[in-house]
Amino acid sequence: MNNNWQNSISIDSNIRFGKPTITGTRICVSDILSWLSQGMSIEEILLDFPELKKQDILAALAFAANRENITKIIAA
């Protein structure tokens, strides 16, 4: 997994309402996760969005894994 997701993911309040995006694009991490969850392969995503690289998709997964890892639910 790409551990350097910080180099590929950026957050800018002027792009996609501040959602995490692939740097230099308007493609959100959540877009990539949705496409993968709907069964698209990495190869299909790369064909549909040639501005992306495989490392961008892996960075989106690493970003999501990191966010999941730091999310904590506190019981009431």
Rosetta silent file (secondary structure, phi, psi, omega in degrees, C-alpha in Angstrom):
SEQUENCE: MNNNWQNSISIDSNIRFGKPTITGTRICVSDILSWLSQGMSIEEILLDFPELKKQDILAALAFAANRENITKIIAA
SCORE:     score description
SCORE:     0.000 S_00000001
   1 L     0.000  146.830  179.772    0.000    0.000    0.000 S_00000001
   2 L   -73.328  109.925 -179.970    1.155    3.512   -0.719 S_00000001
   3 L   -83.999   -7.355 -179.518    2.297    4.917    2.622 S_00000001
   4 L  -102.667   44.479 -178.909    2.993    8.310    1.083 S_00000001
   5 H   -62.072  -23.336  179.797   -0.625    9.249    0.475 S_00000001
   6 H   -60.275  -27.157  178.899    0.206   12.739    1.759 S_00000001
   7 H   -78.118  -17.075 -175.248    2.003   13.358   -1.548 S_00000001
   8 L  -111.994  -18.517 -175.774   -1.084   12.449   -3.593 S_00000001
   9 E  -110.743  133.688  176.381   -4.031   13.714   -1.531 S_00000001
  10 E  -134.403  156.948  178.332   -4.823   17.363   -0.942 S_00000001
  11 L  -127.642  119.120 -178.634   -7.599   19.289    0.752 S_00000001
  12 L  -135.199  122.090 -176.288   -8.505   22.718   -0.583 S_00000001
  13 L   -60.963  -16.643  178.890  -11.686   24.479    0.492 S_00000001
  14 L   -90.842   -4.245 -179.729  -12.011   25.842   -3.069 S_00000001
  15 L  -120.373  120.661  178.008  -12.011   22.378   -4.678 S_00000001
  16 H    49.647   42.105  175.428  -14.978   20.028   -4.239 S_00000001
  17 H    58.234   29.028  176.156  -16.063   21.834   -1.061 S_00000001
  18 H    83.472    9.911  176.365  -12.886   20.859    0.776 S_00000001
  19 L   -72.097  150.482  176.133  -13.206   17.116    0.300 S_00000001
  20 L   -62.044  127.478 -179.318   -9.918   15.195    0.029 S_00000001
  21 E  -127.415  163.709  171.520   -8.986   14.990   -3.659 S_00000001
  22 E   -71.902  125.260 -176.569   -6.200   13.602   -5.770 S_00000001
  23 L   -53.431  132.059  178.866   -3.750   16.486   -6.079 S_00000001
  24 L    85.313    1.567  178.573   -4.063   18.298   -9.390 S_00000001
  25 L  -131.840  177.293  172.490   -7.521   16.876  -10.124 S_00000001
  26 L  -109.412   21.162 -178.413  -11.093   17.348   -8.968 S_00000001
  27 L   -91.652  119.109 -178.266  -11.440   13.615   -8.247 S_00000001
  28 E   -79.985  151.568  171.358  -12.339   12.944   -4.603 S_00000001
  29 H   -54.432  -42.174 -178.871  -11.045   10.078   -2.536 S_00000001
  30 H   -64.483  -31.091  175.236  -14.706    9.200   -1.970 S_00000001
  31 H   -61.487  -48.804 -178.356  -15.262    8.979   -5.752 S_00000001
  32 H   -62.737  -43.764  179.373  -12.497    6.403   -6.048 S_00000001
  33 H   -62.788  -39.687  178.356  -13.756    4.439   -3.057 S_00000001
  34 H   -63.851  -44.789  179.852  -17.278    4.419   -4.502 S_00000001
  35 H   -61.576  -43.937  178.964  -16.081    3.182   -7.886 S_00000001
  36 H   -64.646  -40.423 -178.437  -14.088    0.393   -6.270 S_00000001
  37 H   -68.927  -22.558  177.627  -16.995   -0.578   -4.005 S_00000001
  38 L   -86.546    1.327  174.790  -19.261   -0.797   -7.057 S_00000001
  39 L   100.930    1.553  176.597  -16.908   -3.354   -8.581 S_00000001
  40 L   -68.127  141.114  175.615  -14.802   -1.221  -10.921 S_00000001
  41 L   -85.661  164.089  176.115  -11.262   -2.486  -11.231 S_00000001
  42 H   -58.390  -40.612 -179.052   -8.257   -0.238  -10.948 S_00000001
  43 H   -63.078  -40.470  178.493   -7.679   -0.761  -14.663 S_00000001
  44 H   -65.221  -41.155  178.449  -11.244    0.358  -15.498 S_00000001
  45 H   -62.997  -43.844  179.908  -10.873    3.491  -13.391 S_00000001
  46 H   -64.137  -34.382  176.515   -7.579    4.321  -15.094 S_00000001
  47 H   -68.757  -41.399 -179.040   -9.203    3.898  -18.518 S_00000001
  48 H   -74.511  -28.324 -176.626  -12.131    6.147  -17.586 S_00000001
  49 L  -131.107   77.585 -174.531   -9.937    8.748  -15.857 S_00000001
  50 L   -63.839  -13.028  176.407   -6.577    8.873  -17.639 S_00000001
  51 L   -73.739  -13.643  177.936   -5.429   11.758  -15.440 S_00000001
  52 L   -89.047  154.153  172.286   -5.143    9.236  -12.591 S_00000001
  53 L  -118.771  160.258  178.630   -2.261    6.882  -11.967 S_00000001
  54 H   -55.304  -39.438 -179.510   -2.361    3.581  -10.113 S_00000001
  55 H   -62.330  -29.075  176.957   -0.449    5.217   -7.251 S_00000001
  56 H   -66.654  -41.895  179.553   -3.306    7.759   -6.912 S_00000001
  57 H   -66.905  -42.527  177.523   -5.847    4.979   -6.407 S_00000001
  58 H   -65.559  -35.012  176.634   -3.592    3.243   -3.904 S_00000001
  59 H   -64.911  -39.062  177.386   -3.095    6.577   -2.136 S_00000001
  60 H   -62.015  -41.725  177.568   -6.883    6.970   -1.867 S_00000001
  61 H   -65.896  -41.490  179.143   -7.101    3.534   -0.265 S_00000001
  62 H   -65.282  -39.987  177.389   -4.225    4.329    2.100 S_00000001
  63 H   -60.903  -46.417  179.999   -5.871    7.641    3.040 S_00000001
  64 H   -64.338  -40.453  178.430   -9.153    5.861    3.799 S_00000001
  65 H   -64.293  -41.164  178.532   -7.359    3.177    5.809 S_00000001
  66 H   -64.384  -43.942 -179.927   -5.521    5.822    7.803 S_00000001
  67 H   -63.214  -40.654  178.066   -8.733    7.740    8.479 S_00000001
  68 H   -64.018  -38.852 -178.110  -10.452    4.525    9.578 S_00000001
  69 H   -65.640  -32.100 -177.548   -7.533    3.701   11.836 S_00000001
  70 H   -95.586   -3.635  179.196   -7.748    7.018   13.678 S_00000001
  71 L   -80.041  129.649  178.526  -11.568    7.076   13.953 S_00000001
  72 L  -129.122  138.461  176.371  -12.808    6.257   17.425 S_00000001
  73 L  -107.059  126.135  179.996  -16.385    5.954   18.619 S_00000001
  74 L  -100.721  122.069  179.314  -16.979    6.861   22.221 S_00000001
  75 L   -70.870  141.277 -179.814  -19.863    5.063   23.887 S_00000001
  76 L   -79.917    0.000    0.000  -22.287    7.250   25.750 S_00000001
